XYZ file of C-alpha atoms in Angstrom:
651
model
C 35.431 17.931 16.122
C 36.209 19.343 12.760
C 35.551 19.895 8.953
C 38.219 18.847 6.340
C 37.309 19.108 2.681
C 39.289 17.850 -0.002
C 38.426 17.838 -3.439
C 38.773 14.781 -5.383
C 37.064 12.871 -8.564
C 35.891 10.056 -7.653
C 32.968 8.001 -9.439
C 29.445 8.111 -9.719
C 27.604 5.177 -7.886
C 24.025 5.653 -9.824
C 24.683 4.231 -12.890
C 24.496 0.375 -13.938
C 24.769 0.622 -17.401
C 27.508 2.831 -19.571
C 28.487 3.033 -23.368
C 32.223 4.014 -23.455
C 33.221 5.783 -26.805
C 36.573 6.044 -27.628
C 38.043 9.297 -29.063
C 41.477 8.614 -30.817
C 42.751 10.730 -33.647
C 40.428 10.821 -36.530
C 38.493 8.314 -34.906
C 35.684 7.232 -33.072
C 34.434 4.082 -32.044
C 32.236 1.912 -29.692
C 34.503 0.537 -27.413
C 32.189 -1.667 -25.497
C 29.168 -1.688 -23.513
C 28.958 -4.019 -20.127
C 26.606 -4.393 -17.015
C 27.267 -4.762 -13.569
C 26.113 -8.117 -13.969
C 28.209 -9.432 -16.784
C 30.681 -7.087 -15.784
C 34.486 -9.047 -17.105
C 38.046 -7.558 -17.967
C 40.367 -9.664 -18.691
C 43.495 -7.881 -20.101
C 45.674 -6.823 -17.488
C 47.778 -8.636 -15.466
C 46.218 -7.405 -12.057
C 42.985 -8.989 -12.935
C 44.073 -12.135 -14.459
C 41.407 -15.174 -12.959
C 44.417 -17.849 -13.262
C 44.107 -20.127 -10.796
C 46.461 -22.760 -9.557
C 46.404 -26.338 -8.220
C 47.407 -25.736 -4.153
C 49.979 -27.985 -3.202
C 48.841 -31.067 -1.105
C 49.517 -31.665 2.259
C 53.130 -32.880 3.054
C 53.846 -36.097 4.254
C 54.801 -37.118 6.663
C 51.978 -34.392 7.529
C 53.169 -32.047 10.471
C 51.992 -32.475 13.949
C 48.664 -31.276 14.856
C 49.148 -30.463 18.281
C 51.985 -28.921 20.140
C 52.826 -26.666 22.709
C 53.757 -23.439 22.671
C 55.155 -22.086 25.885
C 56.243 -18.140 26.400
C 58.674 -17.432 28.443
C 59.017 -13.740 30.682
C 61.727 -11.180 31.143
C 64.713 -11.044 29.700
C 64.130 -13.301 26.961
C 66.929 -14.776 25.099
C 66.880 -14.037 20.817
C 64.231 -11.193 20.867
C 64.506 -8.688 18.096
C 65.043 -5.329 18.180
C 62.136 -2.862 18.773
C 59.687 -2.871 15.851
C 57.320 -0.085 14.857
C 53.870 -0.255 13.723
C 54.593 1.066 10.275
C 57.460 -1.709 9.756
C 55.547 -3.139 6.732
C 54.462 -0.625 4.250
C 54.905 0.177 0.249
C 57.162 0.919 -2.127
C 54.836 2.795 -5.157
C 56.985 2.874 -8.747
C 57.320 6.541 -9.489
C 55.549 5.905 -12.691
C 52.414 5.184 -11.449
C 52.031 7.965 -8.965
C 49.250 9.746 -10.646
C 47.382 6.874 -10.757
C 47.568 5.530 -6.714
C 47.875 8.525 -5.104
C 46.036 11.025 -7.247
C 46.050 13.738 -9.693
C 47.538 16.305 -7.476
C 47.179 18.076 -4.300
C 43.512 18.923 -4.707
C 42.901 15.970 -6.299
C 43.455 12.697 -3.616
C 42.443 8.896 -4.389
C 39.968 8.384 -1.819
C 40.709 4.683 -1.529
C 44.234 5.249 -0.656
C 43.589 7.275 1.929
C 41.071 4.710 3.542
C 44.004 1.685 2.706
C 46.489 4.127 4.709
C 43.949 5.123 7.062
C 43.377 1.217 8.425
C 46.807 0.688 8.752
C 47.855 3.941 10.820
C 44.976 2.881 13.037
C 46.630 0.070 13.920
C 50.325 0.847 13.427
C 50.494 4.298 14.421
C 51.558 5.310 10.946
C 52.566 4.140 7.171
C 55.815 4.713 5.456
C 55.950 4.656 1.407
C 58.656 4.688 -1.100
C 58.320 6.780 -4.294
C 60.240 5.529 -6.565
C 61.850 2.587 -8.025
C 63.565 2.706 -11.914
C 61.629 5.412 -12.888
C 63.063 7.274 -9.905
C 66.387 7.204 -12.101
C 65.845 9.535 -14.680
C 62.673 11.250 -12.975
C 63.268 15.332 -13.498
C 61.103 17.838 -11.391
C 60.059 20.621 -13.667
C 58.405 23.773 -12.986
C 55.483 22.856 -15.613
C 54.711 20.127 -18.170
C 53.533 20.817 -21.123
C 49.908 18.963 -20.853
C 49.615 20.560 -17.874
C 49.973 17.891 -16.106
C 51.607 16.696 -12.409
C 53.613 13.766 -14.445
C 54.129 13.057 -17.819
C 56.397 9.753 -19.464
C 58.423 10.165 -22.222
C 58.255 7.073 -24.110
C 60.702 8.106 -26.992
C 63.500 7.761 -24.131
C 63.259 3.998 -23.306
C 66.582 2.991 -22.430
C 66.293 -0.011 -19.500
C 65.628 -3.517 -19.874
C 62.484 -3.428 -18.314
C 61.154 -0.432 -20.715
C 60.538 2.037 -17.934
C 60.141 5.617 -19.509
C 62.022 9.033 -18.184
C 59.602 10.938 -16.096
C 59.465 14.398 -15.885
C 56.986 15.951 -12.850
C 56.021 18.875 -11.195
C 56.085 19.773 -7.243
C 52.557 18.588 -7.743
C 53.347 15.827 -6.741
C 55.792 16.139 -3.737
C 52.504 18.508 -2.668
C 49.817 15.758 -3.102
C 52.350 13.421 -0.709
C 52.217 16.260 1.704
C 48.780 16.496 1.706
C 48.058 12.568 2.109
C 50.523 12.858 5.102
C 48.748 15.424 6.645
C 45.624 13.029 6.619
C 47.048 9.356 6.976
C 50.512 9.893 8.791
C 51.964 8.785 5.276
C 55.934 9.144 6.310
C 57.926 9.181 2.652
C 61.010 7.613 1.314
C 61.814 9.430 -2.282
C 65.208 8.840 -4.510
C 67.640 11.393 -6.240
C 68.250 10.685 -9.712
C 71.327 8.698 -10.581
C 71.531 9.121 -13.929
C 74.041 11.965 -14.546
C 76.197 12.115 -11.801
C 78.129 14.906 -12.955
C 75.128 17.090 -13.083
C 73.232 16.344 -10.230
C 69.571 17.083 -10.575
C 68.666 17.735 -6.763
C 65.215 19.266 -6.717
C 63.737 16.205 -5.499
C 65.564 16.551 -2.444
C 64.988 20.644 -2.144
C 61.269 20.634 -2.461
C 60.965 17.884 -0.532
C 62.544 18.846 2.541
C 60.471 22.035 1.813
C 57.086 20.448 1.493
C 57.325 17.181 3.291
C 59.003 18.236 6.624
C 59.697 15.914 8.816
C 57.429 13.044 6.353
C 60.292 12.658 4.354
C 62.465 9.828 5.973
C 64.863 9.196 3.450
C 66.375 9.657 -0.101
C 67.791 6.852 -2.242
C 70.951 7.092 -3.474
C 70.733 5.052 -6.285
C 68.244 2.100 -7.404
C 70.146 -1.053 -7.590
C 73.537 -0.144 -8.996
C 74.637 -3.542 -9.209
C 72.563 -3.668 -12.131
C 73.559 -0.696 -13.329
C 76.162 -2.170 -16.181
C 73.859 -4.844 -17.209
C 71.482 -2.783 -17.961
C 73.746 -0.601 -20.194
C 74.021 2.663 -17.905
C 77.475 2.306 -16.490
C 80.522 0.549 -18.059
C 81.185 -3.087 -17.784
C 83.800 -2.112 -15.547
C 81.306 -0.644 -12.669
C 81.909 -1.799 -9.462
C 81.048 -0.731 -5.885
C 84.040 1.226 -5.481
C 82.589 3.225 -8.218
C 79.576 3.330 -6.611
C 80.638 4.587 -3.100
C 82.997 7.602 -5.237
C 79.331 8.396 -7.372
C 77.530 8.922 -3.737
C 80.296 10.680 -2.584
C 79.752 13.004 -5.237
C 76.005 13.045 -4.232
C 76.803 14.265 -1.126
C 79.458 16.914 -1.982
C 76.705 18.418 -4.133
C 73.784 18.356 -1.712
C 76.223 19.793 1.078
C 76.856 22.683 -1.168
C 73.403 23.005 -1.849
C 72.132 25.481 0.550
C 68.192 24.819 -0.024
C 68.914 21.343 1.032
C 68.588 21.705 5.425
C 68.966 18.532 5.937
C 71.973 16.629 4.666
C 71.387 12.773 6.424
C 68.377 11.399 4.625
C 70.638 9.544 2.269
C 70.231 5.602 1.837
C 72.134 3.589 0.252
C 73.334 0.797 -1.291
C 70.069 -0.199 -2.613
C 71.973 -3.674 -3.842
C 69.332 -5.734 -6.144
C 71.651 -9.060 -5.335
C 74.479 -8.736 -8.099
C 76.796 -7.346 -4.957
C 76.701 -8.397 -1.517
C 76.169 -5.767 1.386
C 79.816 -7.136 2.008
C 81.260 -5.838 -1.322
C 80.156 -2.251 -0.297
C 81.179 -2.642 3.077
C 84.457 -3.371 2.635
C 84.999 -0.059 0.308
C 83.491 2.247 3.471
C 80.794 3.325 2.147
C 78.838 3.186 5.387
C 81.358 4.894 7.966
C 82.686 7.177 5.620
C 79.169 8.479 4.929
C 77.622 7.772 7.881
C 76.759 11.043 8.704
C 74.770 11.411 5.636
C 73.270 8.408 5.793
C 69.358 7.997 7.026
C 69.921 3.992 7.072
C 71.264 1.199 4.978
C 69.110 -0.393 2.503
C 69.197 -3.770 -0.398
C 66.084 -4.526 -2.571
C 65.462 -8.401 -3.281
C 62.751 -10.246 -4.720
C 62.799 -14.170 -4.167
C 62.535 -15.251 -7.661
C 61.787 -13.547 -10.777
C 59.026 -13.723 -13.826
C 61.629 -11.912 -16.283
C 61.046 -14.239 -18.792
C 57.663 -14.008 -19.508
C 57.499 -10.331 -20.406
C 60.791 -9.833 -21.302
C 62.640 -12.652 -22.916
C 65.658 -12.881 -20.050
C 66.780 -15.243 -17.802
C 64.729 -18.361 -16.782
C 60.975 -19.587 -17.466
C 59.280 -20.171 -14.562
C 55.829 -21.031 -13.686
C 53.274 -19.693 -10.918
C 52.365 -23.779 -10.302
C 56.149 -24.604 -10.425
C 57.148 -21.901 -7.361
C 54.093 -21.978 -5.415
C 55.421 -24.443 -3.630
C 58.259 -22.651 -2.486
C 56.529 -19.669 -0.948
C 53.995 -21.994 1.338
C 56.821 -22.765 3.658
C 58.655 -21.054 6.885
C 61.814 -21.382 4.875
C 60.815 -18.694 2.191
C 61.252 -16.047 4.152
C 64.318 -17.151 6.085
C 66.048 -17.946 2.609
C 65.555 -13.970 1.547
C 67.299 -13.069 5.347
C 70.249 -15.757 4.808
C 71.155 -13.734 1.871
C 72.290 -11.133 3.999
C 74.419 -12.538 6.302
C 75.704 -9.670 9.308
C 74.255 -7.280 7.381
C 71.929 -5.935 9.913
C 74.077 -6.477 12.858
C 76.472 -4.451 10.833
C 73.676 -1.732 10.351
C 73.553 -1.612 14.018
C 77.245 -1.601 14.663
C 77.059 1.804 12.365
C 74.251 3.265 14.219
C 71.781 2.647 11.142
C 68.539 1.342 10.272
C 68.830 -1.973 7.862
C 65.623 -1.517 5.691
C 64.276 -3.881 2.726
C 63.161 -1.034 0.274
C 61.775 -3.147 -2.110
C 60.510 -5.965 -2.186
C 57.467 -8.420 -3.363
C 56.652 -12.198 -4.587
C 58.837 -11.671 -8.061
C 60.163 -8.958 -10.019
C 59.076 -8.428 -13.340
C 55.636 -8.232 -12.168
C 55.169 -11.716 -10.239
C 52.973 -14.965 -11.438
C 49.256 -14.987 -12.195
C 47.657 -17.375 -9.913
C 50.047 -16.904 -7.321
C 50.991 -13.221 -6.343
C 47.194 -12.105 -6.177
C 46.581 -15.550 -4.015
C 45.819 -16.233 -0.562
C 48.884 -18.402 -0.398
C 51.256 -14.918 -0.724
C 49.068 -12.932 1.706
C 50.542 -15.738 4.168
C 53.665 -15.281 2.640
C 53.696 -12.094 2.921
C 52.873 -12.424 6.619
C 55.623 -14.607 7.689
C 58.157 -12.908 5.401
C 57.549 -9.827 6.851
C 57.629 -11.172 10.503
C 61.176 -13.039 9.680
C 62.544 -9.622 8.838
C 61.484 -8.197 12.149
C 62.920 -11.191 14.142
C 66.011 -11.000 11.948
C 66.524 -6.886 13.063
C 65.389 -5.483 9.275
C 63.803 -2.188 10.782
C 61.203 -1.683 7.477
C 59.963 -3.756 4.685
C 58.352 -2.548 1.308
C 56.154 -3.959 -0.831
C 56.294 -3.106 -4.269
C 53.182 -1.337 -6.020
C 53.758 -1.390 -10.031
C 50.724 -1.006 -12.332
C 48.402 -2.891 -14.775
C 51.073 -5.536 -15.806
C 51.934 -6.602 -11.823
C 50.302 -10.027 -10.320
C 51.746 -8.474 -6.995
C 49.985 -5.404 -6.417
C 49.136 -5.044 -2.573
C 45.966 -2.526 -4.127
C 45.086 -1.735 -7.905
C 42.895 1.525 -9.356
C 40.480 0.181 -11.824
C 41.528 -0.010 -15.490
C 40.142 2.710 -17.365
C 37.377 1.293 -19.914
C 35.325 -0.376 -16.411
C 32.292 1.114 -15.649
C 31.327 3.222 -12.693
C 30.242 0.115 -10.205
C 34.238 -0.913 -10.677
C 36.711 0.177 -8.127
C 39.593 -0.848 -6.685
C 41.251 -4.097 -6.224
C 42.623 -5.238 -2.926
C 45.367 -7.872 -3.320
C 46.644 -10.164 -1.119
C 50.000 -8.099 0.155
C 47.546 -5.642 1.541
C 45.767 -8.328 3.865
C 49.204 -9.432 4.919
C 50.469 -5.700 5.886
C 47.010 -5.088 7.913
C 48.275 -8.227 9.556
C 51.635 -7.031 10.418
C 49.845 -3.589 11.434
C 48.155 -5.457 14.328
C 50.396 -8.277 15.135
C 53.204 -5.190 15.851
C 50.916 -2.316 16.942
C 51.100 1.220 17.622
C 53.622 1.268 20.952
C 56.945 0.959 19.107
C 57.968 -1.188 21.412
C 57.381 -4.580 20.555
C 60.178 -7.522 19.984
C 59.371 -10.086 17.156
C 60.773 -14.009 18.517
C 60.477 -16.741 16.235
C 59.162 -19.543 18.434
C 60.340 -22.132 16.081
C 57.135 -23.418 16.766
C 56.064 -26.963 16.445
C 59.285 -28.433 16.512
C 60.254 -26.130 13.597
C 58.336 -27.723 10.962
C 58.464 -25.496 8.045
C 54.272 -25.392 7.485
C 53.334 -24.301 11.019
C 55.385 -21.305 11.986
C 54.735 -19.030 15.008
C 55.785 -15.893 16.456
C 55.921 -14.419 19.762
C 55.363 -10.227 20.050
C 56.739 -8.856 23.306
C 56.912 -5.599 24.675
C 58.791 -4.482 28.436
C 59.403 -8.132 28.410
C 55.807 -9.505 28.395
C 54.320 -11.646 25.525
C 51.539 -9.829 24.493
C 50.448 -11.511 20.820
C 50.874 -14.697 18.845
C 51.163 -15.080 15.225
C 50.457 -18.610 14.212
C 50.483 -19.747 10.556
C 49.338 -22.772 8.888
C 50.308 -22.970 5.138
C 48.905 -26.321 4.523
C 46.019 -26.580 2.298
C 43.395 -29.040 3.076
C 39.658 -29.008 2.879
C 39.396 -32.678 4.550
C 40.473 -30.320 8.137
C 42.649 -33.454 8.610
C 45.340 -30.748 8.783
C 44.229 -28.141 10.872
C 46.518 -27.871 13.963
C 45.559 -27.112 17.590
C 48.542 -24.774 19.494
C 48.455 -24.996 23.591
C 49.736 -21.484 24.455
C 51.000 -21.039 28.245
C 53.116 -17.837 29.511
C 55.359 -18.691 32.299
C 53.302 -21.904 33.120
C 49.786 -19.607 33.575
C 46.877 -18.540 31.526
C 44.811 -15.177 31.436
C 41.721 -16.012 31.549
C 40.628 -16.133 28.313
C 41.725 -14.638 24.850
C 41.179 -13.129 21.676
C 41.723 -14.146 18.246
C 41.854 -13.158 14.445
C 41.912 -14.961 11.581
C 42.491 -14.501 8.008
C 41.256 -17.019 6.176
C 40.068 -18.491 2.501
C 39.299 -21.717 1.290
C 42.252 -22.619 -0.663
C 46.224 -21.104 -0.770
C 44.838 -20.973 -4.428
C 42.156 -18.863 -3.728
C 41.720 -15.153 -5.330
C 40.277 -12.547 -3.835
C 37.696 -13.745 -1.438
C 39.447 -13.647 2.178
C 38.182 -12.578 5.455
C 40.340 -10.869 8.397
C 38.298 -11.155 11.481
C 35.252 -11.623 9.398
C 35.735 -8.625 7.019
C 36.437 -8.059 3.435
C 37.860 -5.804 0.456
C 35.801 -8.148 -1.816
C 36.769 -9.321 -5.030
C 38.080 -6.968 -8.113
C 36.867 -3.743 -8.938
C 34.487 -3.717 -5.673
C 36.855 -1.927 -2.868
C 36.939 2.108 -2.187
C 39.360 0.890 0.395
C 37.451 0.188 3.542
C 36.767 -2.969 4.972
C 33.417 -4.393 5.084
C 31.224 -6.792 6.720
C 30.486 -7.533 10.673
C 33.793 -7.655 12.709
C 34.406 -10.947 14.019
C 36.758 -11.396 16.896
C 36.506 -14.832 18.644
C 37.366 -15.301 22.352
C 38.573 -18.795 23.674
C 38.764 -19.923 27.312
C 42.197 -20.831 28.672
C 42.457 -24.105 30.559
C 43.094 -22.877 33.999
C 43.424 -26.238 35.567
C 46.374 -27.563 32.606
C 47.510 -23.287 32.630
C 46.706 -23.709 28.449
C 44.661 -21.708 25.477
C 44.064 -23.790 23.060
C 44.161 -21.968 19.567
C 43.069 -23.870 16.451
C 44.538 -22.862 13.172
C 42.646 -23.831 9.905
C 44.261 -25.376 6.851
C 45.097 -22.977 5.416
C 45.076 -20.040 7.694
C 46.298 -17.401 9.997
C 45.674 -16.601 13.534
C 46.410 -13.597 15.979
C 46.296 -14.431 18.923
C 45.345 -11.475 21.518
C 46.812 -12.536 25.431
C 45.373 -9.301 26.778
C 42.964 -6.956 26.346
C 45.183 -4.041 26.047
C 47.009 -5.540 23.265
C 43.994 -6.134 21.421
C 42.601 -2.671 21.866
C 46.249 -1.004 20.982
C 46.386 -2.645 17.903
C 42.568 -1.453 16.885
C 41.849 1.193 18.910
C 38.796 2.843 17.466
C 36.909 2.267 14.345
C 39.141 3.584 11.671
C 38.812 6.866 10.165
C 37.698 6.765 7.048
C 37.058 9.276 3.877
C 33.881 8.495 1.967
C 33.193 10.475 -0.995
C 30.116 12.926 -2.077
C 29.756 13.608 -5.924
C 27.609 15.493 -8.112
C 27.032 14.439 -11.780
C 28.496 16.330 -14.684
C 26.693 14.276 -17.813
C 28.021 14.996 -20.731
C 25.222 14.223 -23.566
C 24.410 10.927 -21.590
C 26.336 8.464 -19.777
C 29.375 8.617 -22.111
C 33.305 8.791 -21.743
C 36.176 9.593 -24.375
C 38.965 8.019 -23.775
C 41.782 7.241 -26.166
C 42.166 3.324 -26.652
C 46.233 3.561 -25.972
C 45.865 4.702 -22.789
C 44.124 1.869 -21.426
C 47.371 0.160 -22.128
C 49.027 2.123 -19.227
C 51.132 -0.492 -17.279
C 54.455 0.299 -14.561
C 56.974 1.732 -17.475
C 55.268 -0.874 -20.050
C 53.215 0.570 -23.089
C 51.199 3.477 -23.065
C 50.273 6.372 -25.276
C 52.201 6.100 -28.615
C 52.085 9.329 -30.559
C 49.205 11.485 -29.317
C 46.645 11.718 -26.247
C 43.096 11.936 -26.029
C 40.954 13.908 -23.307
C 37.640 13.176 -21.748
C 36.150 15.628 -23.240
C 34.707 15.288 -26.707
C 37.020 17.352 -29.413
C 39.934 17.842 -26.695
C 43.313 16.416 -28.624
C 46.169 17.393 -26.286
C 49.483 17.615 -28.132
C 52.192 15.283 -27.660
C 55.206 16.536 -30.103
C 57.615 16.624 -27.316
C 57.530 12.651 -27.243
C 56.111 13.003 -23.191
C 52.443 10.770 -22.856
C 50.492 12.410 -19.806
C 49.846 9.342 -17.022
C 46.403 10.325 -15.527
C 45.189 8.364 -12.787
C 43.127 4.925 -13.337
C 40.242 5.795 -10.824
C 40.045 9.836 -11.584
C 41.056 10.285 -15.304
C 38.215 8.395 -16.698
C 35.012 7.475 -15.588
C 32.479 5.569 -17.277
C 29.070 7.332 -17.439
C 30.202 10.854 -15.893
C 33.262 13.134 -14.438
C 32.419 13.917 -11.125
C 34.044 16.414 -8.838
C 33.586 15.523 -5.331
C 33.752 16.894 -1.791
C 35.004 14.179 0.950
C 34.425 15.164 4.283
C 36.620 13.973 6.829
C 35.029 14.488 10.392
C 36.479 13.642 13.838
């Protein structure tokens, strides 16, 4: 057993009522007083309350009973072998400060508990930095604020108004220190901006800090949008794209504080270009020494038009629809045709390094619904049957429907926390269905004739059928549609066996799901750890038929356990967690100063205008160099006090 301590802010528990006071230049001004009782926000994006009308059943309504029988050995249309960590997060650079924490002595204690649960049951988590604001991102030796990131707002160039970032090693520290905690493995980027002055510090420092944690390096963050967005001639192709990253690597092989010279992926395609297009100039046997693995970024649809003007109005109620079926996923994997057989061919990993319900930030009512944590599921489990080798969700800030987890807004009050979307639910999910052996093969069992509501997976490993994943996406409240699958293996039962379930009332629902009988809880209530009593259920198998019958609720998800070592690989032990002690720092009663811009903070959105405010009454940081300091939602400001804790991590 032993003693880790690692500072952090964190907020105090012991107040229920907080005035928060404003501090902007020349100004002050109430800016609201709530209880925990009345306690409402309704600004950003991450906590919007819309709620949509779930689909009804289809008719003709699928079956409600059918077979499911596993077959042993060599079994025909496995996948390759899957890790644990297979589903994990892509974090936009922008909001770094604000998920991961200030810096290296300053950690978000909920992150490390969301990381925690899932290398418990995977084995490990991998996370992307990066993301547009990986582009233009500089690593500096200080900032001027002081800060481990700062945006610089006057340099808005992209569509999507994501600022330059400059940062310190700060930050590639505070990675290395969540790593050495959570098994956090990293995937960074190397700007692309200037390729004729190649700004490779990222890569330096982070070989020199992150070790063996840092799995890859992006070459590039969707160049086939790289001319529509006004950063490369009209004229940019991928042949122009392969002779850029062949630059890239002529400059980090002459770079002599750069060890290791294969973490580069690439293409990083948004959809524009096929995988074909950059096959066909070389790009991945020419390179392939270089290269870590192949990688594209795709989103099924996109909200564009309702923040930014561009391309086509959609609505969440319109497209929910077409993410409650077994075809949503398999539409995303059809867009790739080869590719990942190719990746193989090559020797190379075929990852999807970013990815989520919609770009431009998703649809209120149905990226923070129960329908997308099944989404999410069975998307995630396609790409694994179809040989994708790592899938990552994105994390953007405020202004994102889609966030897997959120850090409170700034003006809530100290009984506010985090918020757990559904993404999250559906990567804990993939964590167990998968688990920690890096062994197991993902079949889709085409299950129930292959009707498109009622999809099921098989998870093998040394040839054995060890889990089933079986998803209903129907909702219905009558239970008229809750189906009933008879699981055999090779014409016998075990025994008995053990299920999951994640569940809610509704696809519609928001927030309040269950996996195996626990909870994150609704918004601003999570410090990352699950809670309530852990419910796993165990169902008899019909020895004299040689079937288990597992029901499925409408709508619902069930794991289904066919040993007890599966069950206990994928939760071993109760998962190590990192609460938080704190001591009270009042400043002339239970007051904060924040300036009102910065609760505007989104993922390269709006933020700080002209000047900063501190916490501290009388502090005016300056801002003449255009940058706007991005401190962290859950440690820069905290209604009532500013707590430094201890958190004590024991095992």
């Amino acid at each position: 057993m032993y003693l880790l301590l690692v500072h952090s802010l964190f907020f105090s528990f012991g107040l229920v009522r907080a005035a928060v006071t404003a501090y902007g230049p020349h100004v002050q001004s109430p800016f609201g007083t709530t209880t925990a009782a009345s306690a409402s926000y309704t600004g950003s994006a991450s906590y919007d309350r819309t709620i949509l009308q779930p689909p009804p059943p289809p008719s003709p309504p699928p079956p409600t009973q059918f077979n499911v029988d596993l077959q042993t050995g060599d079994v025909s249309g496995v996948s390759i072998q899957q890790q644990g960590s297979f589903f994990g997060f892509s974090i936009e650079f922008s909001v770094t400060t604000q998920v991961l924490g200030l810096n290296s002595s300053f950690l978000q204690v909920p992150f490390l508990n969301l990381m925690a649960n899932l290398q418990q049951r995977g084995g490990g988590v991998r996370v992307r930095v990066g993301g547009n604001t990986q582009e233009t991102a500089t690593l500096v030796a200080s900032t001027p604020d002081g800060a481990a990131l700062e945006k610089n707002y006057a340099g808005i160039t992209n569509p999507t108004a994501t600022p330059p970032l400059v940062f310190t090693n700060e930050i590639i520290k505070m990675m290395a220190e969540i790593s050495a905690l959570a098994n956090v493995y990293w995937y960074m980027g190397v700007p692309f901006n200037d390729t004729q002055h190649w700004r490779l510090q990222i890569a330096e420092v982070g070989e020199a800090m992150l070790g063996n944690y840092l799995i890859g390096l992006q070459g590039g963050n969707e160049p086939d949008l790289y001319s529509r967005h006004g950063h490369r001639p009209d004229s940019y192709g991928p042949q122009d794209y392969k002779d850029e990253f062949g630059l890239l690597i002529d400059a980090m092989n002459a770079d002599s504080n750069i060890p290791n010279k294969n973490l580069l992926i690439g293409p990083n395609l948004a959809g524009v270009w096929s995988p074909t297009d950059i096959w066909e100039t070389g790009f991945a046997t020419d390179f392939n020494q270089n290269l870590a693995a192949l990688g594209v970024e795709r989103y099924p649809t996109d909200n564009c038009y309702a923040q930014f003007g561009i391309g086509t109005p959609r609505t969440g109620q319109e497209m929910f629809p077409t993410f409650l079926t077994h075809q949503a996923g398999k539409s995303i994997v059809a867009e790739f045709p080869g590719a990942a057989a190719y990746a193989q061919s090559v020797g190379k990993p075929f990852i999807m390094s970013e990815t989520n319900t919609a770009s431009c930030g998703g649809f209120p009512g149905l990226s923070d619904s129960f329908g997308a944590a099944l989404w999410g599921i069975d998307y995630a489990l396609q790409l694994a049957y179809s040989n994708f080798s790592t899938v990552l969700l994105h994390v953007g800030g405020q202004s994102t429907y889609y966030n897997p987890f959120t850090p409170p807004v700034r003006n809530q009050s100290t009984y506010q926390q985090w918020t757990i979307g559904p993404i999250y639910y559906s990567a804990l999910v993939v964590a167990e269905a998968l688990g920690s052996s890096n062994i197991a093969q993902v079949l889709d069992l085409q299950a129930n004739d292959g009707n498109d509501y009622t999809p099921g997976y098989a998870i093998y490993e040394n040839g054995q059928p060890v889990r089933v994943a079986l998803t209903n996406f129907v909702s219905d409240p009558s239970g008229d549609s809750d189906y009933t699958a008879s699981i055999s293996i090779g014409g016998t039962v075990p025994a008995q066996v053990q299920v999951k379930y994640l569940l809610a009332k509704s696809v519609s629902e928001l927030y309040n799901f269950t996996w195996a009988g626990q909870t994150f809880g609704g918004p601003f209530s999570s410090d990352g750890r699950l809670n309530g009593t852990l419910d796993i259920q165990t169902i008899p198998c019909d020895q004299t038929n040689n079937v288990c019958q597992v029901k499925v609720p409408a709508p619902g998800f069930a794991l289904v356990f066919l040993t007890n070592n599966a069950l206990s690989e994928s939760d071993q032990t109760s998962t190590m967690t990192f609460p938080t002690t704190a001591y009270t720092n009042f400043h002339g009663g239970p007051t904060v100063t924040i300036d009102p811009s910065v609760l505007a903070t989104s993922n390269g959105e709006k933020g700080f205008a002209n000047a900063l405010a501190g916490t501290s009454k009388g502090r005016q940081m300056s801002n003449a160099l255009g940058f706007a300091q991005a401190l962290p939602s859950l440690v820069g400001v905290m209604a009532g006090a500013l707590m430094i804790g201890r958190l004590a991590l024991v095992r």
